[in-house]
Coordinates of C-alpha atoms in Angstrom, one line a residue:
M1 CA -0.1 -0.1 0.2
V2 CA 1.2 3.5 -0.6
A3 CA 0.5 6.7 1.6
I4 CA 1.5 10.4 1.2
L5 CA 2.9 12.2 4.1
R6 CA 3.2 16.0 4.2
C7 CA 5.9 17.3 6.6
N8 CA 5.1 20.0 8.6
R9 CA 7.9 22.6 9.3
D10 CA 9.5 20.8 12.2
E11 CA 9.4 17.5 10.5
E12 CA 11.0 19.0 7.3
K13 CA 13.7 20.5 9.3
L14 CA 14.5 17.0 11.0
L15 CA 14.2 15.3 7.7
W16 CA 16.6 17.6 5.8
E17 CA 19.2 17.4 8.8
K18 CA 19.0 13.5 8.9
S19 CA 19.3 13.4 5.1
A20 CA 22.6 15.4 5.5
D21 CA 24.3 13.4 8.2
L22 CA 25.6 10.4 6.5
N23 CA 26.2 9.0 10.2
A24 CA 22.8 9.4 11.6
S25 CA 21.7 6.0 12.8
A26 CA 17.9 6.5 12.6
K27 CA 16.6 7.8 9.4
G28 CA 12.9 8.5 10.5
W29 CA 10.7 9.9 13.1
V30 CA 7.3 9.5 15.4
T31 CA 4.8 11.7 14.6
A32 CA 1.0 11.8 15.0
R33 CA -2.1 13.0 12.7
P34 CA -5.7 13.9 13.4
T35 CA -7.1 11.4 11.1
D36 CA -7.5 7.6 10.8
N37 CA -6.8 7.5 7.3
W38 CA -3.8 4.9 7.3
K39 CA -3.2 1.5 7.1
G40 CA -1.1 -0.9 9.0
R41 CA 2.1 -0.5 7.0
D42 CA 2.7 1.5 3.9
V43 CA 5.3 2.7 1.4
V44 CA 5.3 6.5 2.2
L45 CA 5.9 9.1 -0.3
I46 CA 7.1 12.1 1.9
V47 CA 6.3 15.6 0.7
T48 CA 8.2 18.7 1.4
S49 CA 8.1 22.3 0.2
P50 CA 11.5 23.6 -0.9
A51 CA 11.1 27.1 -2.1
A52 CA 7.4 27.0 -1.3
R53 CA 6.8 24.2 -3.9
P54 CA 5.5 20.9 -2.6
M55 CA 7.5 18.0 -4.1
I56 CA 7.8 14.4 -3.2
T57 CA 11.5 14.2 -2.0
H58 CA 12.0 11.1 0.0
A59 CA 10.4 8.0 0.7
G60 CA 10.4 5.5 3.4
S61 CA 8.1 2.9 5.5
L62 CA 5.2 4.2 7.5
R63 CA 3.2 2.1 10.4
K64 CA 0.4 3.1 12.1
G65 CA 0.6 2.9 15.8
S66 CA -1.9 3.5 18.8
W67 CA -4.1 6.6 19.5
R68 CA -2.6 9.8 21.3
G69 CA -5.9 10.4 23.3
T70 CA -8.9 10.3 21.1
V71 CA -8.1 12.5 18.1
L72 CA -4.4 11.8 17.1
R73 CA -3.1 8.6 15.6
E74 CA 0.6 8.0 16.0
L75 CA 2.6 7.2 12.9
S76 CA 6.2 5.7 13.0
V77 CA 8.3 6.7 9.9
T78 CA 11.2 4.6 9.2
G79 CA 14.0 3.8 6.6
V80 CA 13.8 7.2 4.9
E81 CA 15.6 7.8 1.9
E82 CA 16.1 10.8 0.1
L83 CA 15.0 10.1 -3.7
P84 CA 17.2 11.2 -6.6
G85 CA 15.4 14.0 -8.4
P86 CA 12.3 15.3 -6.5
C87 CA 8.9 15.4 -8.3
P88 CA 6.7 18.4 -8.0
M89 CA 3.2 17.7 -6.8
D90 CA 1.7 20.0 -9.6
V91 CA 3.4 18.3 -12.1
L92 CA 2.5 14.8 -10.9
G93 CA -1.2 15.9 -10.6
E94 CA -1.3 16.7 -14.4
R95 CA 0.0 13.1 -15.1
V96 CA -2.3 10.8 -13.1
P97 CA -6.1 10.4 -13.8
P98 CA -8.7 12.5 -11.6
Y99 CA -9.5 9.4 -9.2
V100 CA -5.7 9.6 -8.0
R101 CA -5.4 13.3 -8.3
K102 CA -8.0 14.0 -5.6
H103 CA -5.8 12.0 -3.2
L104 CA -2.6 14.1 -3.8
E105 CA -4.2 17.2 -1.8
G106 CA -4.3 15.6 1.7
E107 CA -2.2 12.8 3.1
R108 CA -3.4 9.5 3.8
T109 CA -3.1 5.8 2.6
L110 CA -4.4 5.8 -0.9
P111 CA -6.9 3.1 -2.0
D112 CA -5.2 0.0 -3.5
Q113 CA -6.0 0.9 -7.2
A114 CA -5.1 4.5 -6.9
G115 CA -1.9 3.6 -5.0
R116 CA -0.7 1.5 -7.8
E117 CA -1.5 3.9 -10.4
L118 CA 0.3 6.7 -8.7
L119 CA 3.5 4.5 -8.5
S120 CA 3.2 3.5 -12.1
V121 CA 3.2 7.1 -12.9
L122 CA 6.1 8.0 -10.8
L123 CA 8.0 5.3 -12.1
E124 CA 7.5 6.7 -15.7
M125 CA 8.7 9.9 -14.5
R126 CA 11.4 8.8 -12.2
P127 CA 12.4 5.4 -13.3
E128 CA 15.4 5.8 -10.9
W129 CA 13.3 5.7 -8.0
G130 CA 12.5 1.9 -8.7
A131 CA 15.2 0.2 -6.7
I132 CA 14.3 2.3 -3.7
L133 CA 10.5 1.7 -3.7
D134 CA 10.9 -1.9 -4.9
R135 CA 13.1 -2.4 -1.6
L136 CA 10.3 -0.5 0.8
S137 CA 7.6 -2.6 -0.7
E138 CA 9.3 -5.9 0.1
P139 CA 7.2 -7.7 2.8
E140 CA 8.6 -7.7 6.3
P141 CA 9.9 -11.1 7.3
P142 CA 7.5 -12.9 10.0
V143 CA 8.1 -13.1 13.5
Q144 CA 9.7 -16.3 14.4
I145 CA 8.4 -17.8 17.6
R146 CA 9.8 -21.1 18.7
G147 CA 9.7 -23.0 21.9
P148 CA 7.0 -24.3 24.2
R149 CA 6.0 -20.6 25.0
G150 CA 6.2 -19.8 21.2
E151 CA 3.5 -22.4 20.5
Q152 CA 1.3 -20.9 23.1
V153 CA 1.8 -17.5 21.8
G154 CA 0.8 -18.7 18.2
L155 CA -2.3 -20.1 19.6
V156 CA -3.4 -17.2 21.3
R157 CA -2.6 -14.8 18.4
D158 CA -4.6 -17.2 16.1
A159 CA -7.4 -16.9 18.6
V160 CA -7.4 -13.2 19.1
G161 CA -7.3 -12.8 15.2
L162 CA -10.3 -14.7 14.8
V163 CA -12.1 -12.9 17.6
L164 CA -11.3 -9.6 16.0
Q165 CA -12.5 -10.6 12.6
M166 CA -16.0 -12.1 14.2
A167 CA -16.3 -8.7 16.1
G168 CA -15.7 -6.7 12.8
F169 CA -12.3 -5.4 13.4
S170 CA -8.9 -5.3 11.5
R171 CA -6.6 -8.0 12.1
E172 CA -3.6 -5.2 11.7
P173 CA -2.7 -4.9 15.2
L174 CA -1.5 -8.4 15.2
E175 CA 1.2 -7.2 12.8
L176 CA 2.7 -4.6 15.3
W177 CA 3.3 -7.3 18.1
T178 CA 6.8 -7.3 19.2
P179 CA 8.3 -10.5 20.7
P180 CA 10.0 -9.9 24.2
A181 CA 13.9 -10.2 24.3
D182 CA 13.3 -13.7 25.9
L183 CA 10.0 -15.3 25.3
E184 CA 10.6 -18.1 27.8
A185 CA 11.4 -16.0 30.8
P186 CA 9.1 -16.2 33.7
D187 CA 8.1 -12.4 33.6
A188 CA 8.0 -12.1 29.8
P189 CA 4.7 -10.1 28.9
S190 CA 1.7 -12.1 27.5
F191 CA 0.9 -11.7 24.0
L192 CA -1.9 -9.2 24.7
D193 CA 0.5 -7.1 27.0
G194 CA 2.7 -7.0 23.9
L195 CA 0.1 -5.6 21.5
P196 CA 0.0 -1.5 21.1
E197 CA -2.1 0.6 23.4
G198 CA -5.3 2.2 22.1
W199 CA -6.9 -0.9 20.5
P200 CA -10.5 -2.1 21.5
W201 CA -9.5 -5.0 23.7
K202 CA -7.2 -2.4 25.7
T203 CA -9.9 0.2 26.0
T204 CA -13.1 -1.9 27.0

């Protein structure tokens, strides 16, 4: 899936500082937005405004996190890379069909068809972006859980996923689970405790 994120002034300053620092260990940041127009994990096209002209200048991975209060949704942006040859949004808008163009004004995860069309047009305009976007589009390797405790965690995860589907919720939160350093430790958190805050089972 493909998302568009428009940097605010502070994010843009941070982004260019990190881009200029070849030794920076973390190419990304955590932010929040007052909408829920995001999926679990996206290739994110990052828009900045050099010389007051909005352009896609960077790309990375975006993961939706927990709610901050009742309005803001946390977003984690990682693996950010500066793209060779920025693409002006006004020029891009002239090249895409209307059903894609209407999504370029805001910031959100695009519908699947619109996202595919957007990437297709971008790669026609900027074929040198191909390797970066392909790398960002690769699925994350599945979390490996082994041992007796790992088998229990797997059963709980499957059961929680089934309950979510039956209740009409998305299974996306299960992708955000991070295993503890030592799954077999006596004080290791349970599967539910390892899920992000703000999801239905943690608020009801």
